[in-house]
Amino acid sequence: MKRKAVYPFTAIVGQEEMKLALILNVINPSLGGVLIKGEKGTAKSTAVRALAALLPAMQAAKGCRYHCNPALPNLLCDECRKKLSDAGSLATEEIQMRVIELPVSATEDRVVGTLDIEMAIQQGRKRFEPGILADANRNILYVDEINLLEDHIVDVLLDSAAMGVNTVEREGVSYAHPARFVLVGTMNPEEGDIRPQLLDRFALSVTVVGEHEPANRVEVIQRRLSYEKDADAFCTSYASAQQKLAQQITAAQAMLDTVTIPDEQVAKVAAMAIELGVDGHRADITVIKTALTHAAFFGRQEVSVEDLKAAAHLALPHRMRRRPFEDGELDWSQVESLLV
Amino acid sequence: MMERFYYPFTALVGMEQAKQALLIALVNPRAGGLLLSGPKGTAKSTLVRSAAVLTKTGQLAELPLGATEDMVFGSIDLEAALATGTKQLRSGVLFRAAETILYMDEVNLLRSDFLTAVLDSAANGFFELQRDGICYREDVSYTPVGTMNPEEGTLSSAMLDRFGLFVSLEDEMDANARVEVVKRVLDFERTGEEFWAVYAEQERELAEKIANARACLPSVEASEAILELVAQYCARAYCRGNRADLYLLEAARAIAALAARSYIMPQDVEQAAMFVLPHRMGQPPQQQAPAADDSETDTGQDENSDDSSDESPDAPEENAPGQSEDDSQPEKDADDEPENDADEDAEESAAPPLEGENQDSGDDQTEDAAGDMEQVFAALENMPVPPMSIENHFEHQKREGSGKRSLTRTDSRLGRYVRAELPRGHRGLDLAFDATLRAAAPYQRSRSGKQAVIICPEDYRSRVREKHIGANIIFLVDASGSMGAQARMKTVKGVILSLLKEAYQKRDRVGLIAFRRDKAEVLLPVTRSVDLAEKLLRDLPTGGKTPLAEGLESTLQMLYGLDRRDKGQQTVVVLITDGRANATYDQDDPVVRALQAAEKFSRTPALSVVLDTETDFLKLGIAPQIARKMGASYYTLRRLSAERVLRIVKSMQA
């Protein structure tokens, strides 16, 4: 059966913050993901799935179950490390970065991996059978309705997200493998919140609301209809926009490591973090990394105030300490005045 | 195990206390390991993991939250059993962590039986187990180190007491330090190896220092005077049991060893006390007045008069300096008497005149130290309160200590797989493959077939899964015109939001029904969402008459609905009223109808509690009758505060 072409990312009307947050994470996977909050039917899932088409190719160790990055010998899995030390080099292949979905109903053994039963029964040998976290290494891990995920699954996600390593001590298997992923979660806040520890793991958060502008609503429907009618033709009409965006992402990736940030801007961010009373250092680090990535996306060699503002908008809302009687809304003019 | 690339220990900015404590723990495992508590993002895990290179083996052993029992303690070696037909032991994490740190991230979420085993075995130096048809005893030699975010749950005082050392991390408030942190982290991420190279020399020196300290440790002697000083410290801190003395002495020995001395000085004990005592400070005996009866009326003035809506008892909060005076008079409230909440431990121990001074041994060295001791205790009292769970202080606790998250065995296939057992009936068997294979392995020589492993029905083992089940908490609040309805509703809103913020860890759901005018209104359907609660509770209408019976009926309807949806979930009903019932939708006697409705509660599995806010000089005394009919606990509160309601609710859940 031929699969229907995926709805193009560039054909999504509005939702600029969400699109920007997703793109920044593609450019710089070390950011650490994005949490998309919003009601049903606000194109959250569509956007994440559409992202797949824009994902760049990457070099990976050939045949590796975790698609290890040959450029980072410190992060290799055991097998690749052994190959490297035995042969002196690793065979590589080019693969596509992917979106891996973690369904809310997934069981823990499928997520972290487990004992390979077939191997055990047929050959009497113990082997680790990788799970979703293995697939997710260097990819995007997408959890729809992440607030409904079971506690013990959240625990293992947190564990891996923290160190980029999935440590398994279960069912007779003792194993560890790299699991660095871009965590993308969507949730409807009215169905319950997510744990603060997990919330903090998301670099960025955006809140999406349905389009209120009648003209935009019409546009949404029209595009949807023409996509339903002839998906291929619809996608073709967006091909050049898609290509342009993909190139912009690749270019940004290439220059990311050379983008700089003036010291006084780092100081401003630190002062802002103290002023706003955020927990820990992740807020500062994320704002700056996001600003660097944002600058790269727009082809700037040095972080500007605009980049910082955009980064603060994406990285801060979910890091504010909330107390009863406060609705957790940020006073943006205050935040921005701290950055200028 | 996969090799890891960690951030260099010496590149961590600040965190001096935590670093020092970690070094002590590394040098002397007999100091009881370390617990680091702090908000998210304060580099707790980074710190512990960066210490890997400083251990004897150069690697950490980790105990992940998802570990199964066989992997923690050890089990039959599957491959050996297949190859030789004999039962051989494959050691678990406890044994494999030999000579290094056994790291438990989010230790407050770890199963308490694992945590107990980890901490006790470390203290004993061995563990003994009988399982899977083999019995064994293994010597262990690891240093347990746990990190936790108190926002996610607390530990019982018994668990806290098992950790030798404790450090509470706080947010860095120095802008320059923050800038430095950010710069180094970005540098590390961009350049990795080069970044390491900068710190390589410092790392090497530190590793050497630790190795020397370890070598020096056995020769560090404790003089009689030092032993007495240690005992004085522990007595002054009202520590229960003798663990504290031992840990304090061992920590002081490690500090001496780190300073390359073969004798302990008073300041070593002083420094060690900052790590050993904060989480095990007890209450002075005279403060532990006999418990009053539950139904006793609130007397006296209130303790802390601040509106505690933003106060969550679990959150480490610094005690405002002025508070200790108010608390010094032992004042017993009906609602919070059985509790000796950690907050107050710290406060109250400041209050009595210091006795330690009179108990001096007369020894020169310790006499000098006595003055310093008070400085240490002054510092200790200013430290954030350790993350202790308050439930465990309540006497009427029913459930056995399965920790903060109440874990319940589930028969559905959801939940975490913790261990395997012989199946009870084969229908819908949730087969534990690993355990089944292990059970079958030793008999393979006598069985024949095409596969390497032949499994017979008698080998079957099923999975035991556990799942956290939260409680439903329904507030039924009098919003009628009597004075104070506004304040009452506002307080309850504060309680609800606090509970919901904790609900991440407890999976609790909260609902609110208010009654006023001629009807009861569901203001908040039972939910786990803070957002929804904030939205729905923005306006709190009050005023009008008091249709208590309608409120009770409406709550019953909610209870029945919940029961249909989720069998087996615990529900707590909290009725806050002044016991006036002066309206019904029909013309019946409102009090009689309310009592009739109340009686139906006694036939539901829900637990209930009545908080009576009647303040009139002439009491009508209806609320106690309602409570009796409901089979509810009953408290009178002259002044309703969010904190008190929270405590009562928590005690109900325990």
PDB file of N, CA and C in Angstrom, chain A residues 220-302:
ATOM      1  N   VAL A 220      -6.598  27.584   6.509  1.00  0.00           N
ATOM      2  CA  VAL A 220      -6.300  26.256   7.071  1.00  0.00           C
ATOM      3  C   VAL A 220      -7.170  25.205   6.407  1.00  0.00           C
ATOM      4  N   ILE A 221      -8.473  25.515   6.321  1.00  0.00           N
ATOM      5  CA  ILE A 221      -9.410  24.529   5.766  1.00  0.00           C
ATOM      6  C   ILE A 221      -9.123  24.285   4.291  1.00  0.00           C
ATOM      7  N   GLN A 222      -8.887  25.382   3.575  1.00  0.00           N
ATOM      8  CA  GLN A 222      -8.641  25.224   2.137  1.00  0.00           C
ATOM      9  C   GLN A 222      -7.428  24.352   1.863  1.00  0.00           C
ATOM     10  N   ARG A 223      -6.362  24.610   2.601  1.00  0.00           N
ATOM     11  CA  ARG A 223      -5.154  23.804   2.373  1.00  0.00           C
ATOM     12  C   ARG A 223      -5.399  22.346   2.716  1.00  0.00           C
ATOM     13  N   ARG A 224      -6.102  22.152   3.804  1.00  0.00           N
ATOM     14  CA  ARG A 224      -6.392  20.786   4.223  1.00  0.00           C
ATOM     15  C   ARG A 224      -7.192  20.065   3.131  1.00  0.00           C
ATOM     16  N   LEU A 225      -8.201  20.768   2.602  1.00  0.00           N
ATOM     17  CA  LEU A 225      -9.042  20.147   1.587  1.00  0.00           C
ATOM     18  C   LEU A 225      -8.246  19.798   0.335  1.00  0.00           C
ATOM     19  N   SER A 226      -7.406  20.725  -0.073  1.00  0.00           N
ATOM     20  CA  SER A 226      -6.689  20.417  -1.314  1.00  0.00           C
ATOM     21  C   SER A 226      -5.654  19.319  -1.069  1.00  0.00           C
ATOM     22  N   TYR A 227      -5.152  19.224   0.177  1.00  0.00           N
ATOM     23  CA  TYR A 227      -4.253  18.125   0.510  1.00  0.00           C
ATOM     24  C   TYR A 227      -5.004  16.799   0.472  1.00  0.00           C
ATOM     25  N   GLU A 228      -6.220  16.781   1.060  1.00  0.00           N
ATOM     26  CA  GLU A 228      -7.016  15.558   1.066  1.00  0.00           C
ATOM     27  C   GLU A 228      -7.337  15.109  -0.356  1.00  0.00           C
ATOM     28  N   LYS A 229      -7.583  16.078  -1.214  1.00  0.00           N
ATOM     29  CA  LYS A 229      -8.006  15.768  -2.567  1.00  0.00           C
ATOM     30  C   LYS A 229      -6.876  15.128  -3.360  1.00  0.00           C
ATOM     31  N   ASP A 230      -5.722  15.735  -3.321  1.00  0.00           N
ATOM     32  CA  ASP A 230      -4.586  15.178  -4.054  1.00  0.00           C
ATOM     33  C   ASP A 230      -3.296  15.508  -3.298  1.00  0.00           C
ATOM     34  N   ALA A 231      -2.927  14.591  -2.413  1.00  0.00           N
ATOM     35  CA  ALA A 231      -1.795  14.856  -1.526  1.00  0.00           C
ATOM     36  C   ALA A 231      -0.508  15.105  -2.311  1.00  0.00           C
ATOM     37  N   ASP A 232      -0.303  14.294  -3.352  1.00  0.00           N
ATOM     38  CA  ASP A 232       0.957  14.419  -4.097  1.00  0.00           C
ATOM     39  C   ASP A 232       1.085  15.783  -4.763  1.00  0.00           C
ATOM     40  N   ALA A 233      -0.008  16.181  -5.408  1.00  0.00           N
ATOM     41  CA  ALA A 233       0.023  17.472  -6.087  1.00  0.00           C
ATOM     42  C   ALA A 233       0.220  18.603  -5.093  1.00  0.00           C
ATOM     43  N   PHE A 234      -0.443  18.460  -3.950  1.00  0.00           N
ATOM     44  CA  PHE A 234      -0.337  19.468  -2.904  1.00  0.00           C
ATOM     45  C   PHE A 234       1.117  19.587  -2.434  1.00  0.00           C
ATOM     46  N   CYS A 235       1.733  18.439  -2.215  1.00  0.00           N
ATOM     47  CA  CYS A 235       3.120  18.446  -1.733  1.00  0.00           C
ATOM     48  C   CYS A 235       4.057  19.042  -2.780  1.00  0.00           C
ATOM     49  N   THR A 236       3.784  18.709  -4.037  1.00  0.00           N
ATOM     50  CA  THR A 236       4.629  19.245  -5.101  1.00  0.00           C
ATOM     51  C   THR A 236       4.601  20.769  -5.102  1.00  0.00           C
ATOM     52  N   SER A 237       3.405  21.315  -4.806  1.00  0.00           N
ATOM     53  CA  SER A 237       3.315  22.776  -4.845  1.00  0.00           C
ATOM     54  C   SER A 237       4.116  23.420  -3.713  1.00  0.00           C
ATOM     55  N   TYR A 238       4.443  22.629  -2.689  1.00  0.00           N
ATOM     56  CA  TYR A 238       5.250  23.175  -1.600  1.00  0.00           C
ATOM     57  C   TYR A 238       6.713  22.746  -1.677  1.00  0.00           C
ATOM     58  N   ALA A 239       7.042  22.017  -2.745  1.00  0.00           N
ATOM     59  CA  ALA A 239       8.379  21.412  -2.814  1.00  0.00           C
ATOM     60  C   ALA A 239       9.479  22.458  -2.696  1.00  0.00           C
ATOM     61  N   SER A 240       9.308  23.592  -3.360  1.00  0.00           N
ATOM     62  CA  SER A 240      10.413  24.552  -3.340  1.00  0.00           C
ATOM     63  C   SER A 240      10.531  25.219  -1.979  1.00  0.00           C
ATOM     64  N   ALA A 241       9.387  25.484  -1.346  1.00  0.00           N
ATOM     65  CA  ALA A 241       9.431  26.059   0.001  1.00  0.00           C
ATOM     66  C   ALA A 241      10.110  25.083   0.968  1.00  0.00           C
ATOM     67  N   GLN A 242       9.776  23.806   0.826  1.00  0.00           N
ATOM     68  CA  GLN A 242      10.362  22.775   1.680  1.00  0.00           C
ATOM     69  C   GLN A 242      11.880  22.715   1.489  1.00  0.00           C
ATOM     70  N   GLN A 243      12.255  22.742   0.222  1.00  0.00           N
ATOM     71  CA  GLN A 243      13.676  22.628  -0.098  1.00  0.00           C
ATOM     72  C   GLN A 243      14.454  23.808   0.465  1.00  0.00           C
ATOM     73  N   LYS A 244      13.839  24.987   0.330  1.00  0.00           N
ATOM     74  CA  LYS A 244      14.493  26.192   0.809  1.00  0.00           C
ATOM     75  C   LYS A 244      14.722  26.113   2.322  1.00  0.00           C
ATOM     76  N   LEU A 245      13.696  25.669   3.027  1.00  0.00           N
ATOM     77  CA  LEU A 245      13.804  25.564   4.487  1.00  0.00           C
ATOM     78  C   LEU A 245      14.859  24.514   4.872  1.00  0.00           C
ATOM     79  N   ALA A 246      14.836  23.397   4.157  1.00  0.00           N
ATOM     80  CA  ALA A 246      15.813  22.340   4.447  1.00  0.00           C
ATOM     81  C   ALA A 246      17.232  22.859   4.260  1.00  0.00           C
ATOM     82  N   GLN A 247      17.413  23.662   3.219  1.00  0.00           N
ATOM     83  CA  GLN A 247      18.757  24.225   2.981  1.00  0.00           C
ATOM     84  C   GLN A 247      19.149  25.208   4.071  1.00  0.00           C
ATOM     85  N   GLN A 248      18.162  25.985   4.491  1.00  0.00           N
ATOM     86  CA  GLN A 248      18.436  26.953   5.555  1.00  0.00           C
ATOM     87  C   GLN A 248      18.863  26.227   6.837  1.00  0.00           C
ATOM     88  N   ILE A 249      18.216  25.080   7.092  1.00  0.00           N
ATOM     89  CA  ILE A 249      18.557  24.284   8.277  1.00  0.00           C
ATOM     90  C   ILE A 249      19.979  23.737   8.154  1.00  0.00           C
ATOM     91  N   THR A 250      20.299  23.198   6.991  1.00  0.00           N
ATOM     92  CA  THR A 250      21.637  22.635   6.788  1.00  0.00           C
ATOM     93  C   THR A 250      22.709  23.714   6.927  1.00  0.00           C
ATOM     94  N   ALA A 251      22.412  24.877   6.355  1.00  0.00           N
ATOM     95  CA  ALA A 251      23.387  25.967   6.431  1.00  0.00           C
ATOM     96  C   ALA A 251      23.590  26.395   7.881  1.00  0.00           C
ATOM     97  N   ALA A 252      22.483  26.466   8.616  1.00  0.00           N
ATOM     98  CA  ALA A 252      22.567  26.868  10.022  1.00  0.00           C
ATOM     99  C   ALA A 252      23.379  25.860  10.812  1.00  0.00           C
ATOM    100  N   GLN A 253      23.157  24.586  10.533  1.00  0.00           N
ATOM    101  CA  GLN A 253      23.916  23.534  11.216  1.00  0.00           C
ATOM    102  C   GLN A 253      25.405  23.697  10.993  1.00  0.00           C
ATOM    103  N   ALA A 254      25.725  24.018   9.743  1.00  0.00           N
ATOM    104  CA  ALA A 254      27.137  24.121   9.377  1.00  0.00           C
ATOM    105  C   ALA A 254      27.825  25.262  10.109  1.00  0.00           C
ATOM    106  N   MET A 255      27.098  26.353  10.340  1.00  0.00           N
ATOM    107  CA  MET A 255      27.766  27.503  10.959  1.00  0.00           C
ATOM    108  C   MET A 255      27.587  27.566  12.473  1.00  0.00           C
ATOM    109  N   LEU A 256      26.738  26.699  13.016  1.00  0.00           N
ATOM    110  CA  LEU A 256      26.376  26.789  14.432  1.00  0.00           C
ATOM    111  C   LEU A 256      27.587  26.880  15.367  1.00  0.00           C
ATOM    112  N   ASP A 257      28.581  26.048  15.109  1.00  0.00           N
ATOM    113  CA  ASP A 257      29.718  25.995  16.029  1.00  0.00           C
ATOM    114  C   ASP A 257      30.556  27.263  16.033  1.00  0.00           C
ATOM    115  N   THR A 258      30.364  28.089  15.018  1.00  0.00           N
ATOM    116  CA  THR A 258      31.199  29.289  14.956  1.00  0.00           C
ATOM    117  C   THR A 258      30.467  30.540  15.422  1.00  0.00           C
ATOM    118  N   VAL A 259      29.196  30.401  15.721  1.00  0.00           N
ATOM    119  CA  VAL A 259      28.441  31.566  16.203  1.00  0.00           C
ATOM    120  C   VAL A 259      28.930  31.920  17.606  1.00  0.00           C
ATOM    121  N   THR A 260      29.087  33.192  17.850  1.00  0.00           N
ATOM    122  CA  THR A 260      29.592  33.619  19.160  1.00  0.00           C
ATOM    123  C   THR A 260      28.565  34.479  19.887  1.00  0.00           C
ATOM    124  N   ILE A 261      28.782  34.597  21.181  1.00  0.00           N
ATOM    125  CA  ILE A 261      27.911  35.452  21.981  1.00  0.00           C
ATOM    126  C   ILE A 261      28.793  36.359  22.834  1.00  0.00           C
ATOM    127  N   PRO A 262      28.523  37.676  22.799  1.00  0.00           N
ATOM    128  CA  PRO A 262      29.344  38.596  23.591  1.00  0.00           C
ATOM    129  C   PRO A 262      29.177  38.316  25.088  1.00  0.00           C
ATOM    130  N   ASP A 263      30.275  38.489  25.838  1.00  0.00           N
ATOM    131  CA  ASP A 263      30.250  38.201  27.268  1.00  0.00           C
ATOM    132  C   ASP A 263      29.163  38.963  28.012  1.00  0.00           C
ATOM    133  N   GLU A 264      28.965  40.234  27.611  1.00  0.00           N
ATOM    134  CA  GLU A 264      27.989  41.010  28.378  1.00  0.00           C
ATOM    135  C   GLU A 264      26.575  40.461  28.204  1.00  0.00           C
ATOM    136  N   GLN A 265      26.355  39.769  27.097  1.00  0.00           N
ATOM    137  CA  GLN A 265      25.024  39.170  26.924  1.00  0.00           C
ATOM    138  C   GLN A 265      24.854  37.957  27.824  1.00  0.00           C
ATOM    139  N   VAL A 266      25.923  37.189  27.988  1.00  0.00           N
ATOM    140  CA  VAL A 266      25.858  36.058  28.908  1.00  0.00           C
ATOM    141  C   VAL A 266      25.554  36.579  30.309  1.00  0.00           C
ATOM    142  N   ALA A 267      26.202  37.676  30.664  1.00  0.00           N
ATOM    143  CA  ALA A 267      25.980  38.254  31.992  1.00  0.00           C
ATOM    144  C   ALA A 267      24.535  38.703  32.161  1.00  0.00           C
ATOM    145  N   LYS A 268      23.973  39.274  31.092  1.00  0.00           N
ATOM    146  CA  LYS A 268      22.577  39.715  31.161  1.00  0.00           C
ATOM    147  C   LYS A 268      21.639  38.531  31.408  1.00  0.00           C
ATOM    148  N   VAL A 269      21.934  37.454  30.723  1.00  0.00           N
ATOM    149  CA  VAL A 269      21.083  36.276  30.887  1.00  0.00           C
ATOM    150  C   VAL A 269      21.164  35.766  32.320  1.00  0.00           C
ATOM    151  N   ALA A 270      22.371  35.744  32.874  1.00  0.00           N
ATOM    152  CA  ALA A 270      22.530  35.275  34.258  1.00  0.00           C
ATOM    153  C   ALA A 270      21.772  36.184  35.213  1.00  0.00           C
ATOM    154  N   ALA A 271      21.880  37.477  34.997  1.00  0.00           N
ATOM    155  CA  ALA A 271      21.179  38.427  35.867  1.00  0.00           C
ATOM    156  C   ALA A 271      19.677  38.229  35.748  1.00  0.00           C
ATOM    157  N   MET A 272      19.231  37.983  34.535  1.00  0.00           N
ATOM    158  CA  MET A 272      17.803  37.775  34.321  1.00  0.00           C
ATOM    159  C   MET A 272      17.321  36.525  35.062  1.00  0.00           C
ATOM    160  N   ALA A 273      18.132  35.463  34.981  1.00  0.00           N
ATOM    161  CA  ALA A 273      17.740  34.211  35.637  1.00  0.00           C
ATOM    162  C   ALA A 273      17.609  34.419  37.141  1.00  0.00           C
ATOM    163  N   ILE A 274      18.519  35.207  37.700  1.00  0.00           N
ATOM    164  CA  ILE A 274      18.450  35.468  39.143  1.00  0.00           C
ATOM    165  C   ILE A 274      17.217  36.303  39.450  1.00  0.00           C
ATOM    166  N   GLU A 275      16.997  37.322  38.640  1.00  0.00           N
ATOM    167  CA  GLU A 275      15.856  38.209  38.835  1.00  0.00           C
ATOM    168  C   GLU A 275      14.527  37.443  38.781  1.00  0.00           C
ATOM    169  N   LEU A 276      14.441  36.516  37.844  1.00  0.00           N
ATOM    170  CA  LEU A 276      13.184  35.790  37.676  1.00  0.00           C
ATOM    171  C   LEU A 276      13.051  34.624  38.647  1.00  0.00           C
ATOM    172  N   GLY A 277      14.150  34.284  39.307  1.00  0.00           N
ATOM    173  CA  GLY A 277      14.080  33.201  40.287  1.00  0.00           C
ATOM    174  C   GLY A 277      13.796  31.848  39.680  1.00  0.00           C
ATOM    175  N   VAL A 278      14.536  31.485  38.640  1.00  0.00           N
ATOM    176  CA  VAL A 278      14.338  30.163  38.047  1.00  0.00           C
ATOM    177  C   VAL A 278      15.209  29.160  38.802  1.00  0.00           C
ATOM    178  N   ASP A 279      14.808  27.887  38.776  1.00  0.00           N
ATOM    179  CA  ASP A 279      15.578  26.835  39.428  1.00  0.00           C
ATOM    180  C   ASP A 279      16.766  26.428  38.578  1.00  0.00           C
ATOM    181  N   GLY A 280      17.905  26.300  39.193  1.00  0.00           N
ATOM    182  CA  GLY A 280      19.039  25.679  38.527  1.00  0.00           C
ATOM    183  C   GLY A 280      19.635  26.497  37.401  1.00  0.00           C
ATOM    184  N   HIS A 281      20.541  25.861  36.681  1.00  0.00           N
ATOM    185  CA  HIS A 281      21.281  26.551  35.626  1.00  0.00           C
ATOM    186  C   HIS A 281      20.733  26.277  34.234  1.00  0.00           C
ATOM    187  N   ARG A 282      19.756  25.402  34.166  1.00  0.00           N
ATOM    188  CA  ARG A 282      19.333  24.992  32.839  1.00  0.00           C
ATOM    189  C   ARG A 282      18.722  26.152  32.065  1.00  0.00           C
ATOM    190  N   ALA A 283      18.062  27.059  32.775  1.00  0.00           N
ATOM    191  CA  ALA A 283      17.436  28.185  32.093  1.00  0.00           C
ATOM    192  C   ALA A 283      18.504  29.022  31.385  1.00  0.00           C
ATOM    193  N   ASP A 284      19.550  29.386  32.102  1.00  0.00           N
ATOM    194  CA  ASP A 284      20.606  30.217  31.500  1.00  0.00           C
ATOM    195  C   ASP A 284      21.214  29.506  30.297  1.00  0.00           C
ATOM    196  N   ILE A 285      21.568  28.240  30.545  1.00  0.00           N
ATOM    197  CA  ILE A 285      22.261  27.497  29.493  1.00  0.00           C
ATOM    198  C   ILE A 285      21.365  27.384  28.258  1.00  0.00           C
ATOM    199  N   THR A 286      20.095  27.084  28.504  1.00  0.00           N
ATOM    200  CA  THR A 286      19.194  26.890  27.373  1.00  0.00           C
ATOM    201  C   THR A 286      18.942  28.193  26.623  1.00  0.00           C
ATOM    202  N   VAL A 287      18.759  29.276  27.349  1.00  0.00           N
ATOM    203  CA  VAL A 287      18.522  30.554  26.661  1.00  0.00           C
ATOM    204  C   VAL A 287      19.705  30.852  25.742  1.00  0.00           C
ATOM    205  N   ILE A 288      20.888  30.657  26.243  1.00  0.00           N
ATOM    206  CA  ILE A 288      22.056  31.000  25.434  1.00  0.00           C
ATOM    207  C   ILE A 288      22.222  30.053  24.249  1.00  0.00           C
ATOM    208  N   LYS A 289      22.045  28.771  24.509  1.00  0.00           N
ATOM    209  CA  LYS A 289      22.171  27.831  23.379  1.00  0.00           C
ATOM    210  C   LYS A 289      21.094  28.097  22.330  1.00  0.00           C
ATOM    211  N   THR A 290      19.898  28.420  22.801  1.00  0.00           N
ATOM    212  CA  THR A 290      18.814  28.699  21.861  1.00  0.00           C
ATOM    213  C   THR A 290      19.129  29.975  21.070  1.00  0.00           C
ATOM    214  N   ALA A 291      19.672  30.958  21.758  1.00  0.00           N
ATOM    215  CA  ALA A 291      20.020  32.207  21.065  1.00  0.00           C
ATOM    216  C   ALA A 291      21.092  31.950  20.008  1.00  0.00           C
ATOM    217  N   LEU A 292      22.063  31.126  20.348  1.00  0.00           N
ATOM    218  CA  LEU A 292      23.112  30.792  19.368  1.00  0.00           C
ATOM    219  C   LEU A 292      22.508  30.107  18.152  1.00  0.00           C
ATOM    220  N   THR A 293      21.591  29.192  18.410  1.00  0.00           N
ATOM    221  CA  THR A 293      20.965  28.445  17.315  1.00  0.00           C
ATOM    222  C   THR A 293      20.074  29.366  16.483  1.00  0.00           C
ATOM    223  N   HIS A 294      19.377  30.229  17.173  1.00  0.00           N
ATOM    224  CA  HIS A 294      18.496  31.185  16.495  1.00  0.00           C
ATOM    225  C   HIS A 294      19.323  32.087  15.575  1.00  0.00           C
ATOM    226  N   ALA A 295      20.465  32.547  16.078  1.00  0.00           N
ATOM    227  CA  ALA A 295      21.344  33.377  15.253  1.00  0.00           C
ATOM    228  C   ALA A 295      21.798  32.602  14.020  1.00  0.00           C
ATOM    229  N   ALA A 296      22.164  31.346  14.230  1.00  0.00           N
ATOM    230  CA  ALA A 296      22.626  30.527  13.094  1.00  0.00           C
ATOM    231  C   ALA A 296      21.520  30.368  12.057  1.00  0.00           C
ATOM    232  N   PHE A 297      20.303  30.189  12.533  1.00  0.00           N
ATOM    233  CA  PHE A 297      19.180  29.997  11.618  1.00  0.00           C
ATOM    234  C   PHE A 297      19.006  31.226  10.732  1.00  0.00           C
ATOM    235  N   PHE A 298      19.256  32.386  11.312  1.00  0.00           N
ATOM    236  CA  PHE A 298      19.117  33.600  10.518  1.00  0.00           C
ATOM    237  C   PHE A 298      20.444  34.077   9.939  1.00  0.00           C
ATOM    238  N   GLY A 299      21.439  33.202   9.968  1.00  0.00           N
ATOM    239  CA  GLY A 299      22.698  33.494   9.300  1.00  0.00           C
ATOM    240  C   GLY A 299      23.546  34.553   9.984  1.00  0.00           C
ATOM    241  N   ARG A 300      23.345  34.752  11.298  1.00  0.00           N
ATOM    242  CA  ARG A 300      24.135  35.758  12.004  1.00  0.00           C
ATOM    243  C   ARG A 300      25.316  35.099  12.715  1.00  0.00           C
ATOM    244  N   GLN A 301      26.480  35.750  12.616  1.00  0.00           N
ATOM    245  CA  GLN A 301      27.672  35.183  13.253  1.00  0.00           C
ATOM    246  C   GLN A 301      27.727  35.477  14.738  1.00  0.00           C
ATOM    247  N   GLU A 302      27.019  36.552  15.136  1.00  0.00           N
ATOM    248  CA  GLU A 302      27.034  36.904  16.549  1.00  0.00           C
ATOM    249  C   GLU A 302      25.612  37.057  17.059  1.00  0.00           C
TER     250      GLU A 302
END
